[in-house]
PDB file of C-alpha atoms in Angstrom:
ATOM      1  CA  GLU Z   4      12.558 -13.330  31.288  1.00 87.00           C
ATOM      2  CA  PHE Z   5       8.915 -13.222  30.267  1.00 86.00           C
ATOM      3  CA  SER Z   6       7.674 -12.781  33.833  1.00 88.00           C
ATOM      4  CA  ALA Z   7      10.037  -9.820  34.249  1.00 91.00           C
ATOM      5  CA  LEU Z   8       8.297  -7.916  31.450  1.00 92.00           C
ATOM      6  CA  PRO Z   9       5.813  -5.259  32.520  1.00 94.00           C
ATOM      7  CA  LEU Z  10       2.201  -6.260  31.930  1.00 95.00           C
ATOM      8  CA  THR Z  11       1.706  -3.136  29.801  1.00 96.00           C
ATOM      9  CA  ARG Z  12       4.348  -4.316  27.324  1.00 94.00           C
ATOM     10  CA  ILE Z  13       2.799  -7.760  27.080  1.00 94.00           C
ATOM     11  CA  ALA Z  14      -0.645  -6.212  26.539  1.00 95.00           C
ATOM     12  CA  ALA Z  15       0.773  -3.845  23.907  1.00 96.00           C
ATOM     13  CA  ALA Z  16       2.451  -6.752  22.098  1.00 94.00           C
ATOM     14  CA  ILE Z  17      -0.792  -8.738  22.060  1.00 95.00           C
ATOM     15  CA  ALA Z  18      -2.792  -5.708  20.879  1.00 97.00           C
ATOM     16  CA  LEU Z  19      -0.308  -4.891  18.093  1.00 96.00           C
ATOM     17  CA  THR Z  20      -0.247  -8.524  16.977  1.00 93.00           C
ATOM     18  CA  ALA Z  21      -4.061  -8.574  16.825  1.00 94.00           C
ATOM     19  CA  LEU Z  22      -4.054  -5.286  14.894  1.00 95.00           C
ATOM     20  CA  ASN Z  23      -1.530  -6.633  12.401  1.00 93.00           C
ATOM     21  CA  TYR Z  24      -3.569  -9.791  11.807  1.00 92.00           C
ATOM     22  CA  ALA Z  25      -6.639  -7.608  11.248  1.00 93.00           C
ATOM     23  CA  ILE Z  26      -4.670  -5.645   8.650  1.00 94.00           C
ATOM     24  CA  LEU Z  27      -3.419  -8.866   7.046  1.00 92.00           C
ATOM     25  CA  THR Z  28      -6.950 -10.239   6.705  1.00 93.00           C
ATOM     26  CA  GLY Z  29      -7.727  -7.028   4.822  1.00 94.00           C
ATOM     27  CA  TYR Z  30      -5.506  -8.293   1.995  1.00 94.00           C
ATOM     28  CA  ASP Z  31      -7.925 -11.151   1.350  1.00 94.00           C
ATOM     29  CA  GLN Z  32     -11.003  -8.956   1.864  1.00 95.00           C
ATOM     30  CA  LEU Z  33      -9.696  -6.560  -0.782  1.00 96.00           C
ATOM     31  CA  ALA Z  34      -8.827  -9.468  -3.094  1.00 95.00           C
ATOM     32  CA  PHE Z  35     -12.404 -10.748  -2.947  1.00 95.00           C
ATOM     33  CA  THR Z  36     -13.671  -7.242  -3.720  1.00 95.00           C
ATOM     34  CA  TYR Z  37     -11.283  -7.145  -6.697  1.00 95.00           C
ATOM     35  CA  LEU Z  38     -12.622 -10.504  -7.928  1.00 92.00           C
ATOM     36  CA  GLY Z  39     -16.221  -9.452  -7.368  1.00 91.00           C
ATOM     37  CA  LYS Z  40     -16.871 -12.562  -5.271  1.00 88.00           C
ATOM     38  CA  GLN Z  41     -19.458 -12.477  -2.508  1.00 87.00           C
ATOM     39  CA  ILE Z  42     -18.371 -14.537   0.488  1.00 90.00           C
ATOM     40  CA  GLY Z  43     -19.046 -13.510   4.059  1.00 91.00           C
ATOM     41  CA  ARG Z  44     -16.467 -11.181   5.569  1.00 93.00           C
ATOM     42  CA  ALA Z  45     -16.171 -13.324   8.699  1.00 94.00           C
ATOM     43  CA  LYS Z  46     -15.455 -16.445   6.615  1.00 95.00           C
ATOM     44  CA  ILE Z  47     -12.782 -14.622   4.607  1.00 94.00           C
ATOM     45  CA  ALA Z  48     -11.237 -13.187   7.780  1.00 94.00           C
ATOM     46  CA  PHE Z  49     -11.140 -16.626   9.429  1.00 95.00           C
ATOM     47  CA  ALA Z  50      -9.506 -18.343   6.445  1.00 94.00           C
ATOM     48  CA  SER Z  51      -7.078 -15.470   5.976  1.00 93.00           C
ATOM     49  CA  PHE Z  52      -6.123 -15.446   9.660  1.00 94.00           C
ATOM     50  CA  ILE Z  53      -5.410 -19.186   9.604  1.00 94.00           C
ATOM     51  CA  ALA Z  54      -3.440 -18.871   6.343  1.00 93.00           C
ATOM     52  CA  TYR Z  55      -1.275 -16.043   7.680  1.00 92.00           C
ATOM     53  CA  ALA Z  56      -0.750 -17.806  11.017  1.00 91.00           C
ATOM     54  CA  VAL Z  57       0.466 -20.923   9.211  1.00 93.00           C
ATOM     55  CA  ALA Z  58       2.578 -18.951   6.721  1.00 90.00           C
ATOM     56  CA  ASN Z  59       4.165 -16.768   9.405  1.00 87.00           C
ATOM     57  CA  ASN Z  60       5.051 -19.756  11.566  1.00 88.00           C
ATOM     58  CA  LEU Z  61       6.112 -22.273   8.920  1.00 87.00           C
ATOM     59  CA  GLY Z  62       7.619 -19.895   6.381  1.00 80.00           C
ATOM     60  CA  LEU Z  63       7.330 -20.267   2.618  1.00 79.00           C
ATOM     61  CA  GLY Z  64       4.234 -18.083   2.734  1.00 74.00           C
ATOM     62  CA  MET Z  65       3.417 -18.365  -0.951  1.00 74.00           C
ATOM     63  CA  ILE Z  66       3.160 -22.134  -0.591  1.00 84.00           C
ATOM     64  CA  SER Z  67       1.887 -22.688   2.944  1.00 88.00           C
ATOM     65  CA  GLY Z  68      -0.534 -19.746   3.000  1.00 89.00           C
ATOM     66  CA  ALA Z  69      -1.844 -20.525  -0.480  1.00 88.00           C
ATOM     67  CA  SER Z  70      -2.381 -24.171   0.503  1.00 91.00           C
ATOM     68  CA  VAL Z  71      -4.508 -23.175   3.481  1.00 92.00           C
ATOM     69  CA  ARG Z  72      -6.474 -20.733   1.330  1.00 91.00           C
ATOM     70  CA  TYR Z  73      -6.966 -23.450  -1.278  1.00 91.00           C
ATOM     71  CA  ARG Z  74      -8.582 -25.740   1.315  1.00 92.00           C
ATOM     72  CA  PHE Z  75     -11.038 -23.048   2.396  1.00 94.00           C
ATOM     73  CA  TYR Z  76     -11.707 -21.131  -0.800  1.00 93.00           C
ATOM     74  CA  THR Z  77     -12.292 -24.111  -3.101  1.00 92.00           C
ATOM     75  CA  ARG Z  78     -14.901 -25.419  -0.655  1.00 93.00           C
ATOM     76  CA  TRP Z  79     -16.605 -22.048  -0.976  1.00 92.00           C
ATOM     77  CA  GLY Z  80     -16.807 -22.300  -4.765  1.00 91.00           C
ATOM     78  CA  LEU Z  81     -13.623 -20.646  -6.045  1.00 92.00           C
ATOM     79  CA  ASP Z  82     -11.737 -22.339  -8.842  1.00 91.00           C
ATOM     80  CA  ALA Z  83      -7.964 -22.596  -9.336  1.00 87.00           C
ATOM     81  CA  THR Z  84      -7.837 -19.508 -11.572  1.00 87.00           C
ATOM     82  CA  GLU Z  85      -9.621 -17.386  -8.977  1.00 90.00           C
ATOM     83  CA  LEU Z  86      -7.344 -18.692  -6.231  1.00 90.00           C
ATOM     84  CA  SER Z  87      -4.321 -17.817  -8.384  1.00 87.00           C
ATOM     85  CA  ARG Z  88      -5.677 -14.302  -8.822  1.00 89.00           C
ATOM     86  CA  ILE Z  89      -6.124 -13.958  -5.058  1.00 90.00           C
ATOM     87  CA  VAL Z  90      -2.545 -15.101  -4.394  1.00 89.00           C
ATOM     88  CA  LEU Z  91      -1.196 -12.737  -7.069  1.00 90.00           C
ATOM     89  CA  PHE Z  92      -3.351  -9.921  -5.690  1.00 93.00           C
ATOM     90  CA  TYR Z  93      -2.286 -10.221  -2.050  1.00 90.00           C
ATOM     91  CA  SER Z  94       1.339 -10.740  -3.066  1.00 90.00           C
ATOM     92  CA  SER Z  95       1.345  -7.592  -5.176  1.00 93.00           C
ATOM     93  CA  THR Z  96      -0.427  -5.721  -2.374  1.00 95.00           C
ATOM     94  CA  PHE Z  97       2.377  -6.712   0.009  1.00 93.00           C
ATOM     95  CA  TRP Z  98       5.027  -5.373  -2.385  1.00 95.00           C
ATOM     96  CA  LEU Z  99       3.237  -2.102  -3.141  1.00 97.00           C
ATOM     97  CA  GLY Z 100       3.598  -0.886   0.435  1.00 95.00           C
ATOM     98  CA  LEU Z 101       7.230  -1.972   0.533  1.00 95.00           C
ATOM     99  CA  LEU Z 102       7.941  -0.148  -2.722  1.00 96.00           C
ATOM    100  CA  LEU Z 103       6.340   3.036  -1.449  1.00 97.00           C
ATOM    101  CA  LEU Z 104       7.683   3.134   2.113  1.00 95.00           C
ATOM    102  CA  GLY Z 105      11.060   1.599   1.319  1.00 93.00           C
ATOM    103  CA  GLY Z 106      11.431   3.882  -1.676  1.00 93.00           C
ATOM    104  CA  VAL Z 107      10.587   7.010   0.299  1.00 93.00           C
ATOM    105  CA  SER Z 108      12.979   5.905   3.035  1.00 90.00           C
ATOM    106  CA  LEU Z 109      15.838   5.377   0.600  1.00 87.00           C
ATOM    107  CA  ALA Z 110      15.143   8.491  -1.452  1.00 85.00           C
ATOM    108  CA  ALA Z 111      14.835  10.806   1.556  1.00 83.00           C
ATOM    109  CA  GLY Z 112      17.302   9.159   3.912  1.00 74.00           C
ATOM    110  CA  GLN Z 113      20.445  10.807   5.176  1.00 66.00           C
ATOM    111  CA  LEU Z 114      23.425   8.979   3.762  1.00 61.00           C
ATOM    112  CA  ASP Z 115      27.030   9.147   4.781  1.00 57.00           C
ATOM    113  CA  ALA Z 116      28.765   9.830   1.458  1.00 53.00           C
ATOM    114  CA  PHE Z 117      32.139   8.938   2.953  1.00 52.00           C
ATOM    115  CA  GLN Z 118      30.979   5.407   3.798  1.00 58.00           C
ATOM    116  CA  LEU Z 119      29.229   4.889   0.465  1.00 58.00           C
ATOM    117  CA  GLY Z 120      31.911   6.479  -1.693  1.00 58.00           C
ATOM    118  CA  ILE Z 121      31.029   6.508  -5.376  1.00 56.00           C
ATOM    119  CA  PHE Z 122      27.795   4.616  -4.698  1.00 59.00           C
ATOM    120  CA  SER Z 123      26.224   7.410  -2.624  1.00 66.00           C
ATOM    121  CA  ALA Z 124      23.645   8.247  -5.314  1.00 72.00           C
ATOM    122  CA  PHE Z 125      22.540   4.624  -5.760  1.00 78.00           C
ATOM    123  CA  PRO Z 126      20.214   4.337  -2.723  1.00 81.00           C
ATOM    124  CA  ARG Z 127      18.426   7.564  -3.666  1.00 83.00           C
ATOM    125  CA  ALA Z 128      18.028   6.447  -7.269  1.00 87.00           C
ATOM    126  CA  LEU Z 129      16.791   3.031  -6.162  1.00 89.00           C
ATOM    127  CA  GLY Z 130      14.341   4.689  -3.767  1.00 91.00           C
ATOM    128  CA  ALA Z 131      13.041   6.976  -6.509  1.00 92.00           C
ATOM    129  CA  ALA Z 132      12.604   3.971  -8.825  1.00 95.00           C
ATOM    130  CA  MET Z 133      10.694   2.087  -6.130  1.00 95.00           C
ATOM    131  CA  VAL Z 134       8.319   5.013  -5.544  1.00 96.00           C
ATOM    132  CA  ALA Z 135       7.923   5.435  -9.322  1.00 97.00           C
ATOM    133  CA  ALA Z 136       6.956   1.751  -9.665  1.00 97.00           C
ATOM    134  CA  CYS Z 137       4.252   2.147  -7.016  1.00 97.00           C
ATOM    135  CA  LEU Z 138       2.970   5.379  -8.570  1.00 97.00           C
ATOM    136  CA  GLY Z 139       3.052   3.717 -11.998  1.00 96.00           C
ATOM    137  CA  TYR Z 140       0.781   0.972 -10.706  1.00 95.00           C
ATOM    138  CA  LEU Z 141      -1.643   3.571  -9.383  1.00 96.00           C
ATOM    139  CA  ALA Z 142      -1.514   5.440 -12.698  1.00 96.00           C
ATOM    140  CA  LEU Z 143      -2.210   2.181 -14.542  1.00 94.00           C
ATOM    141  CA  SER Z 144      -5.330   1.681 -12.434  1.00 94.00           C
ATOM    142  CA  LEU Z 145      -6.500   5.176 -13.401  1.00 94.00           C
ATOM    143  CA  THR Z 146      -5.825   4.832 -17.127  1.00 93.00           C
ATOM    144  CA  ARG Z 147      -6.243   1.171 -18.109  1.00 84.00           C
ATOM    145  CA  PRO Z 148      -9.914   0.130 -18.314  1.00 79.00           C
ATOM    146  CA  ARG Z 149      -9.250  -3.176 -20.084  1.00 84.00           C
ATOM    147  CA  PRO Z 150      -7.311  -6.216 -18.848  1.00 84.00           C
ATOM    148  CA  LEU Z 151      -3.620  -6.851 -19.449  1.00 82.00           C
ATOM    149  CA  THR Z 152      -3.003 -10.020 -21.451  1.00 85.00           C
ATOM    150  CA  VAL Z 153       0.157 -12.116 -21.237  1.00 81.00           C
ATOM    151  CA  ARG Z 154      -0.136 -15.139 -23.513  1.00 83.00           C
ATOM    152  CA  LYS Z 155      -3.398 -16.792 -22.442  1.00 79.00           C
ATOM    153  CA  PHE Z 156      -3.464 -15.216 -18.972  1.00 77.00           C
ATOM    154  CA  GLU Z 157      -5.691 -12.174 -18.626  1.00 80.00           C
ATOM    155  CA  LEU Z 158      -5.240  -9.854 -15.656  1.00 82.00           C
ATOM    156  CA  THR Z 159      -7.866  -7.270 -14.865  1.00 86.00           C
ATOM    157  CA  VAL Z 160      -6.306  -4.041 -13.623  1.00 90.00           C
ATOM    158  CA  PRO Z 161      -7.938  -3.075 -10.308  1.00 94.00           C
ATOM    159  CA  ARG Z 162     -10.253  -0.083 -10.113  1.00 93.00           C
ATOM    160  CA  PRO Z 163      -8.487   2.999  -8.703  1.00 95.00           C
ATOM    161  CA  SER Z 164     -10.256   2.650  -5.331  1.00 95.00           C
ATOM    162  CA  ILE Z 165      -8.952  -0.916  -4.972  1.00 96.00           C
ATOM    163  CA  ALA Z 166      -5.418  -0.009  -6.146  1.00 96.00           C
ATOM    164  CA  PHE Z 167      -5.226   2.890  -3.699  1.00 97.00           C
ATOM    165  CA  GLY Z 168      -6.640   0.569  -1.017  1.00 97.00           C
ATOM    166  CA  GLN Z 169      -3.837  -1.896  -1.742  1.00 97.00           C
ATOM    167  CA  VAL Z 170      -1.175   0.764  -1.219  1.00 97.00           C
ATOM    168  CA  LEU Z 171      -2.811   2.073   1.948  1.00 97.00           C
ATOM    169  CA  LEU Z 172      -3.358  -1.375   3.450  1.00 96.00           C
ATOM    170  CA  SER Z 173       0.160  -2.560   2.708  1.00 96.00           C
ATOM    171  CA  SER Z 174       1.650   0.670   4.017  1.00 96.00           C
ATOM    172  CA  LEU Z 175      -0.258   0.161   7.272  1.00 95.00           C
ATOM    173  CA  ASP Z 176       1.067  -3.393   7.404  1.00 94.00           C
ATOM    174  CA  TRP Z 177       4.642  -2.289   6.866  1.00 92.00           C
TER     175      TRP Z 177
END
């Protein structure tokens, strides 16, 4: 079956896979910018690529990808708190693009009211709520200069340029 595929399709698949991994490594690059940590871009890209390759092939990305990152990033001087912030950052980045694109898709999509019956308004309302959550995050980055505190955990709200970068990067990924 593989040999029957046109070479152009195989080349396109390889190119799109490489492009997606480049986008995925951007999650970690942006996370390091958010943390204010200075580690070489090539080192971050290498560790991120390996982490995503392992996570995408083994599954359980939060565990397998974070474990790979832990091995690299702690050797480069990051502590457990900083690693936790990176994992939270790239996880939230992933969801921001889904909220925006999925929300727009649901809110603007053509629905067959006959098939959905009384629930025909639900997808649009859910889509609007998803977009509102993403826009709320962006608004928070514009208006909240001090960290959010939950018990003893303090979370610095990203600068607007980083928050908008998260949405753009994740939207490209999706």
